[in-house]
Coordinates of C-alpha atoms in Angstrom, one line a residue:
Chain A
M1 CA 115.3 -14.5 -157.2
D2 CA 114.1 -16.3 -160.1
A3 CA 117.0 -18.9 -159.8
L4 CA 116.3 -20.1 -156.4
D5 CA 112.5 -20.4 -157.1
R6 CA 113.3 -22.4 -160.2
V7 CA 115.1 -24.6 -158.1
V8 CA 112.4 -24.7 -155.0
E9 CA 109.9 -25.6 -158.1
Q10 CA 112.3 -28.7 -159.7
F11 CA 112.7 -29.9 -156.2
S12 CA 108.8 -29.5 -155.4
S13 CA 108.1 -31.3 -158.9
L14 CA 109.7 -34.8 -157.1
P15 CA 107.5 -37.4 -155.4
T16 CA 107.2 -36.8 -151.3
I17 CA 108.8 -33.0 -151.7
G18 CA 106.4 -30.6 -150.7
K19 CA 107.2 -26.6 -151.3
K20 CA 108.5 -26.0 -147.9
T21 CA 110.7 -29.3 -147.9
A22 CA 112.1 -27.7 -151.6
R23 CA 112.6 -24.4 -150.1
R24 CA 115.0 -26.6 -147.1
L25 CA 116.8 -27.9 -149.6
A26 CA 117.6 -25.2 -152.0
F27 CA 118.7 -23.2 -148.9
H28 CA 121.0 -26.6 -148.5
L29 CA 122.6 -26.5 -151.5
L30 CA 123.6 -22.5 -151.2
R31 CA 125.1 -23.3 -148.2
Q32 CA 127.3 -25.7 -149.9
S33 CA 130.4 -25.2 -152.3
Q34 CA 130.2 -24.6 -155.9
E35 CA 132.1 -27.6 -156.7
S36 CA 129.7 -29.9 -154.4
V37 CA 126.5 -28.5 -156.1
D38 CA 128.2 -28.7 -159.1
E39 CA 128.8 -33.0 -158.6
F40 CA 125.3 -33.3 -157.5
A41 CA 123.6 -31.7 -160.8
T42 CA 126.7 -34.1 -162.8
A43 CA 125.3 -37.0 -161.2
I44 CA 121.9 -36.6 -161.7
V45 CA 122.7 -36.1 -165.5
Q46 CA 125.4 -39.1 -165.8
M47 CA 122.4 -41.1 -164.4
R48 CA 119.7 -40.1 -166.5
S49 CA 122.1 -40.5 -169.9
Q50 CA 123.8 -44.1 -168.7
V51 CA 121.0 -45.8 -167.1
R52 CA 118.8 -47.5 -169.4
E53 CA 116.2 -50.7 -169.7
C54 CA 117.7 -54.4 -169.5
A55 CA 116.9 -55.8 -173.2
T56 CA 115.7 -58.9 -171.7
C57 CA 113.8 -58.1 -168.2
H58 CA 113.7 -54.3 -168.5
T59 CA 115.0 -53.4 -165.3
F60 CA 116.9 -50.5 -165.1
T61 CA 120.8 -50.9 -166.0
D62 CA 124.0 -49.5 -167.2
Q63 CA 124.6 -52.5 -169.6
D64 CA 122.9 -53.7 -172.3
C65 CA 121.9 -56.9 -170.2
C66 CA 121.6 -56.1 -166.3
T67 CA 123.5 -58.0 -164.1
I68 CA 120.8 -60.6 -163.0
C69 CA 120.0 -61.7 -166.4
S70 CA 123.4 -62.0 -167.5
S71 CA 124.2 -64.0 -164.1
A72 CA 125.1 -68.0 -164.8
K73 CA 123.9 -68.6 -160.9
R74 CA 120.2 -67.5 -161.5
D75 CA 117.0 -70.0 -162.4
R76 CA 116.2 -69.7 -166.0
T77 CA 113.5 -71.8 -165.4
V78 CA 111.7 -69.4 -163.2
I79 CA 110.3 -65.3 -164.1
C80 CA 109.0 -62.9 -161.5
V81 CA 107.0 -60.4 -162.9
V82 CA 107.0 -57.0 -161.0
E83 CA 105.7 -53.5 -161.5
Q84 CA 108.9 -51.3 -161.0
P85 CA 112.7 -51.8 -161.1
S86 CA 112.5 -50.8 -157.6
D87 CA 110.3 -53.7 -156.7
V88 CA 113.5 -56.1 -158.3
L89 CA 115.5 -54.4 -155.6
A90 CA 113.1 -55.0 -153.0
I91 CA 112.9 -58.7 -153.6
E92 CA 116.4 -58.8 -154.2
R93 CA 116.9 -57.6 -150.7
T94 CA 115.2 -60.9 -149.3
S95 CA 117.9 -63.2 -150.7
E96 CA 115.2 -65.7 -151.1
Y97 CA 114.6 -65.6 -154.8
Q98 CA 117.2 -66.7 -157.1
G99 CA 115.3 -67.0 -160.6
L100 CA 114.5 -63.9 -163.0
Y101 CA 112.8 -61.0 -163.4
H102 CA 110.4 -58.9 -165.7
V103 CA 109.6 -55.4 -165.3
L104 CA 106.6 -54.3 -166.7
H105 CA 107.1 -50.5 -165.6
G106 CA 103.6 -50.2 -164.8
T107 CA 100.3 -51.6 -165.2
I108 CA 96.9 -51.8 -167.2
N109 CA 95.3 -48.9 -166.3
P110 CA 92.0 -47.8 -168.8
L111 CA 90.9 -44.7 -166.9
D112 CA 94.6 -43.6 -167.4
G113 CA 94.9 -44.4 -170.8
V114 CA 97.4 -47.3 -170.0
G115 CA 96.5 -50.3 -172.0
P116 CA 98.6 -53.6 -172.7
D117 CA 100.8 -52.1 -175.1
E118 CA 101.9 -48.8 -173.1
I119 CA 103.7 -51.8 -170.8
R120 CA 106.2 -54.3 -171.1
L121 CA 103.7 -57.0 -172.0
R122 CA 104.6 -57.6 -175.7
E123 CA 108.0 -58.2 -174.4
L124 CA 107.1 -60.5 -171.5
V125 CA 104.9 -62.9 -173.7
S126 CA 108.2 -63.3 -175.7
R127 CA 109.8 -64.6 -173.0
L128 CA 107.6 -67.5 -172.0
G129 CA 108.1 -70.0 -174.7
G130 CA 111.9 -71.7 -173.9
G131 CA 112.9 -73.6 -170.8
L132 CA 110.5 -71.7 -168.4
V133 CA 108.7 -73.7 -166.0
E134 CA 106.8 -71.0 -163.8
L135 CA 106.0 -67.5 -163.8
I136 CA 105.5 -65.8 -160.3
L137 CA 103.2 -62.7 -160.0
A138 CA 104.3 -60.0 -158.0
L139 CA 102.4 -57.0 -158.4
N140 CA 101.2 -54.5 -155.9
P141 CA 97.8 -55.4 -154.0
T142 CA 96.1 -53.0 -155.9
I143 CA 92.7 -53.4 -158.6
E144 CA 95.4 -52.1 -161.1
G145 CA 97.8 -55.0 -160.2
E146 CA 94.8 -57.3 -160.0
V147 CA 93.2 -56.4 -163.5
T148 CA 97.0 -56.8 -164.9
T149 CA 97.6 -59.9 -162.5
Q150 CA 94.3 -61.6 -164.6
Y151 CA 95.5 -60.0 -168.3
I152 CA 98.8 -62.0 -168.3
A153 CA 97.1 -65.2 -166.5
K154 CA 95.2 -65.3 -169.6
V155 CA 97.6 -64.4 -172.2
A156 CA 100.5 -67.2 -170.2
A157 CA 97.4 -70.1 -170.3
P158 CA 98.6 -71.4 -173.8
F159 CA 102.1 -72.0 -172.7
Q160 CA 101.1 -74.5 -169.9
L161 CA 103.4 -72.8 -167.1
K162 CA 102.7 -73.1 -163.0
L163 CA 101.7 -69.5 -162.6
T164 CA 102.0 -68.4 -158.9
R165 CA 101.2 -65.1 -157.1
I166 CA 102.9 -63.9 -154.2
A167 CA 101.3 -64.2 -150.8
R168 CA 98.5 -61.9 -149.5
G169 CA 98.3 -61.4 -145.9
V170 CA 98.9 -59.9 -142.7
P171 CA 102.5 -58.1 -142.8
V172 CA 104.9 -59.5 -140.0
G173 CA 105.2 -57.4 -137.2
A174 CA 101.4 -55.8 -137.7
D175 CA 98.6 -56.4 -134.9
L176 CA 95.7 -58.2 -136.4
E177 CA 93.6 -55.8 -134.9
F178 CA 94.4 -52.9 -136.9
A179 CA 94.4 -55.2 -139.9
D180 CA 91.8 -53.7 -142.7
D181 CA 89.2 -56.2 -143.8
A182 CA 90.4 -57.3 -147.2
T183 CA 93.9 -58.0 -146.1
L184 CA 92.2 -60.6 -143.5
R185 CA 90.2 -62.0 -145.4
K186 CA 93.1 -62.8 -147.8
A187 CA 95.0 -64.0 -145.1
I188 CA 92.1 -66.6 -143.6
E189 CA 91.6 -67.3 -147.9
G190 CA 95.4 -68.0 -148.0
R191 CA 95.6 -69.8 -144.7
V192 CA 98.5 -72.7 -144.8
P193 CA 99.2 -75.6 -142.8
L194 CA 101.4 -75.8 -139.5
Chain B
M1 CA 124.7 -49.3 -161.1
D2 CA 127.3 -46.6 -159.8
A3 CA 125.5 -43.7 -161.5
L4 CA 122.3 -45.0 -159.5
D5 CA 124.3 -45.2 -156.7
R6 CA 125.9 -41.8 -157.0
V7 CA 122.6 -40.1 -157.1
V8 CA 120.9 -41.9 -154.5
E9 CA 124.1 -40.6 -152.2
Q10 CA 123.9 -37.1 -153.3
F11 CA 120.1 -37.0 -152.7
S12 CA 120.8 -38.7 -149.5
S13 CA 123.3 -36.0 -148.2
L14 CA 120.2 -33.9 -148.5
P15 CA 118.6 -32.5 -145.0
T16 CA 115.1 -34.6 -144.0
I17 CA 115.8 -37.4 -147.2
G18 CA 117.1 -40.7 -146.4
K19 CA 118.1 -43.8 -148.0
K20 CA 114.9 -45.0 -149.0
T21 CA 113.6 -41.8 -150.3
A22 CA 116.7 -40.7 -152.0
R23 CA 116.1 -43.9 -154.3
R24 CA 113.0 -43.1 -154.7
L25 CA 113.6 -39.9 -156.1
A26 CA 116.6 -41.3 -158.4
F27 CA 113.9 -43.6 -159.9
H28 CA 111.5 -40.9 -160.2
L29 CA 114.1 -39.2 -162.3
L30 CA 114.8 -42.4 -164.3
R31 CA 111.2 -41.9 -165.4
Q32 CA 111.6 -38.4 -166.9
S33 CA 112.9 -37.2 -170.1
Q34 CA 117.0 -36.6 -170.3
E35 CA 115.6 -32.8 -171.1
S36 CA 114.0 -32.3 -168.3
V37 CA 116.7 -34.1 -166.1
D38 CA 119.0 -31.7 -167.6
E39 CA 116.5 -28.8 -166.7
F40 CA 116.8 -29.7 -163.0
A41 CA 120.4 -29.9 -163.0
T42 CA 121.1 -26.5 -164.8
A43 CA 118.5 -24.9 -162.5
I44 CA 121.0 -26.2 -159.2
V45 CA 123.9 -25.1 -160.8
Q46 CA 123.0 -21.8 -162.4
M47 CA 121.3 -21.0 -158.4
R48 CA 124.6 -21.8 -156.6
S49 CA 126.8 -19.1 -159.1
Q50 CA 124.3 -16.8 -159.3
V51 CA 122.7 -16.6 -155.8
R52 CA 125.1 -14.9 -153.2
E53 CA 125.1 -13.3 -150.0
C54 CA 123.7 -9.4 -150.1
A55 CA 126.8 -6.9 -148.8
T56 CA 124.7 -5.2 -146.7
C57 CA 122.2 -7.6 -144.7
H58 CA 123.9 -11.1 -146.0
T59 CA 120.4 -12.4 -146.8
F60 CA 120.8 -14.6 -150.1
T61 CA 119.8 -12.4 -153.0
D62 CA 120.9 -12.4 -157.0
Q63 CA 122.1 -9.0 -156.8
D64 CA 124.6 -6.9 -155.0
C65 CA 122.3 -5.6 -152.5
C66 CA 118.9 -7.4 -151.9
T67 CA 115.6 -6.3 -152.9
I68 CA 114.6 -5.5 -149.1
C69 CA 118.0 -3.3 -148.2
S70 CA 117.3 -1.6 -151.5
S71 CA 113.8 -0.9 -151.0
A72 CA 112.8 2.9 -150.5
K73 CA 109.5 1.9 -148.7
R74 CA 111.8 0.0 -145.4
D75 CA 112.2 1.5 -142.3
R76 CA 116.0 2.3 -141.8
T77 CA 115.8 2.7 -138.1
V78 CA 115.3 -0.9 -137.1
I79 CA 117.3 -4.2 -138.2
C80 CA 116.0 -7.4 -137.2
V81 CA 118.6 -10.0 -136.3
V82 CA 118.2 -14.1 -137.5
E83 CA 120.0 -17.0 -138.1
Q84 CA 119.6 -18.0 -141.7
P85 CA 118.0 -16.1 -144.9
S86 CA 115.1 -18.9 -144.5
D87 CA 113.8 -17.1 -141.5
V88 CA 113.8 -13.9 -143.7
L89 CA 111.3 -15.2 -145.7
A90 CA 109.5 -16.7 -142.9
I91 CA 109.2 -13.0 -141.3
E92 CA 108.3 -11.5 -144.6
R93 CA 105.4 -13.4 -145.3
T94 CA 103.9 -12.2 -142.1
S95 CA 104.0 -9.0 -143.6
E96 CA 104.2 -7.3 -140.0
Y97 CA 108.0 -6.1 -140.2
Q98 CA 108.8 -2.9 -142.3
G99 CA 112.1 -2.6 -141.2
L100 CA 115.4 -4.2 -142.1
Y101 CA 117.6 -7.5 -141.8
H102 CA 121.0 -8.8 -140.7
V103 CA 121.3 -12.9 -141.3
L104 CA 124.0 -14.2 -138.9
H105 CA 124.4 -17.7 -140.9
G106 CA 124.6 -19.4 -138.1
T107 CA 124.6 -19.0 -134.0
I108 CA 127.7 -19.0 -131.3
N109 CA 128.5 -22.3 -130.9
P110 CA 131.5 -23.2 -129.2
L111 CA 131.3 -27.3 -129.0
D112 CA 130.9 -27.2 -133.0
G113 CA 133.4 -24.6 -133.0
V114 CA 132.0 -21.7 -134.1
G115 CA 133.0 -18.4 -132.7
P116 CA 131.8 -15.2 -133.3
D117 CA 134.1 -14.6 -136.1
E118 CA 132.7 -17.4 -137.6
I119 CA 128.9 -15.6 -138.4
R120 CA 128.1 -12.6 -139.7
L121 CA 128.7 -10.4 -136.5
R122 CA 131.0 -8.2 -137.2
E123 CA 129.5 -6.9 -140.1
L124 CA 126.5 -6.8 -137.2
V125 CA 128.4 -4.6 -135.5
S126 CA 129.5 -2.0 -138.7
R127 CA 125.8 -1.6 -139.0
L128 CA 124.8 -0.4 -135.4
G129 CA 125.7 3.1 -136.0
G130 CA 124.4 5.9 -137.6
G131 CA 120.5 6.5 -137.6
L132 CA 119.7 3.1 -136.2
V133 CA 117.0 3.2 -133.6
E134 CA 116.2 -0.8 -132.6
L135 CA 117.8 -4.0 -132.8
I136 CA 115.0 -6.7 -132.9
L137 CA 116.6 -10.0 -132.0
A138 CA 114.6 -13.1 -133.8
L139 CA 117.0 -16.3 -133.1
N140 CA 115.8 -19.2 -132.4
P141 CA 114.6 -19.9 -129.0
T142 CA 117.4 -22.8 -128.6
I143 CA 120.6 -22.7 -126.4
E144 CA 123.0 -21.4 -129.1
G145 CA 119.9 -18.6 -130.1
E146 CA 120.1 -17.6 -126.3
V147 CA 124.1 -17.3 -126.3
T148 CA 124.4 -15.5 -129.6
T149 CA 121.5 -13.3 -128.5
Q150 CA 123.1 -12.6 -125.1
Y151 CA 126.5 -11.7 -127.3
I152 CA 124.8 -9.7 -129.6
A153 CA 123.1 -7.5 -126.5
K154 CA 127.1 -7.3 -125.2
V155 CA 128.4 -5.6 -127.9
A156 CA 125.1 -3.8 -129.2
A157 CA 125.3 -1.6 -125.5
P158 CA 127.7 1.1 -126.1
F159 CA 125.6 1.9 -129.2
Q160 CA 122.5 2.6 -126.7
L161 CA 119.8 1.2 -128.9
K162 CA 116.4 0.1 -127.9
L163 CA 117.2 -3.7 -127.7
T164 CA 114.7 -6.2 -128.3
R165 CA 113.8 -9.7 -128.7
I166 CA 110.5 -11.8 -130.1
A167 CA 108.2 -12.9 -127.8
R168 CA 108.4 -16.7 -126.8
G169 CA 105.2 -18.1 -125.5
V170 CA 102.5 -20.7 -126.4
P171 CA 102.0 -21.2 -130.6
V172 CA 98.8 -20.1 -132.0
G173 CA 96.3 -23.1 -132.5
A174 CA 98.4 -25.0 -130.0
D175 CA 97.0 -26.9 -127.0
L176 CA 98.0 -25.6 -123.4
E177 CA 98.1 -28.8 -122.2
F178 CA 100.6 -30.1 -124.3
A179 CA 102.9 -26.9 -124.4
D180 CA 106.1 -28.1 -122.7
D181 CA 107.2 -26.6 -119.6
A182 CA 110.0 -24.2 -120.6
T183 CA 107.4 -22.8 -122.9
L184 CA 104.8 -22.4 -121.0
R185 CA 107.2 -20.6 -118.0
K186 CA 107.9 -18.0 -121.1
A187 CA 104.6 -17.7 -122.0
I188 CA 103.5 -16.5 -118.2
E189 CA 107.0 -14.5 -117.9
G190 CA 105.9 -12.8 -121.3
R191 CA 102.2 -12.5 -120.0
V192 CA 100.8 -9.0 -121.8
P193 CA 97.8 -6.4 -120.5
L194 CA 94.7 -7.2 -122.1

């Protein structure tokens, strides 16, 4: 059945979904009504056509400017730099941060041919002037995240901002015994007074 | 963002997909081109409208009669009864079985209000006459599967067929030590001469 195989193939192309799960999802949809399957398909198409990047911070939004950038309550003297729009959601869930964001949509990765111009770095630099006081770097603790963090530190140097990065250490609830060496080293290095 | 939330909700309604994975899948689609997202949606809608139940065995097919039922090579004296179309695929992958199938689309489950008329049981009974010799019951080894198996054995009795069920026992590659009691009991009960 070509029609079924095509859907299995489409689902398999999504992250975390293997062939077996893809088949299970397709069979699940076959048991639903045509109307609810149409609704599913329409939701996907509408999302892709309505959601775009915020003109300022480049997170996903269905407006020209996202709700965070356009909010009067946010602290405009701080920008937190992240890799992906999903990172914005993760930090927002903590209710810990009141500043603005900047989404790079990736990291510098020479091996994959991703240079500074392929991510939203120029757009970040254009936001560094004005009343900005602090730039928080919240990229993933990976080699690419590190390279990108260092690159941003260099291009941001002339603006004389307070440059910070989020803490790296032992995750809350984790067991010291099972923490990897690199994490434990960063946790000791970054120790804070009691 | 309503458009994004709707897609996250739709993905979450699928089996095995939680809220976190649903969000991840939605963000993945936002990074694809509008064309490939449209293709994804079209594949789903087309599958649902083209795929229906085979008029004979009730598995999913995009023809009036499925390729197994219409094949001249299959043994028409045996019918294997399964719960779902995915079970047909699983048995076909073994290349062990050459007979026909009958898909019930569920099991008798009084607690969920599923009686014999809610599944394709009447359709099965209508196939029991003619040249049929053997009826293999291959329902899941669950309480509902067992109840349904017993029910079919009763309604099939007047037709004087050879009634069999697939073997229950220790899965190949499994460790006896970790097999549950019920499985081990069935394995001993169903022991075969060496």
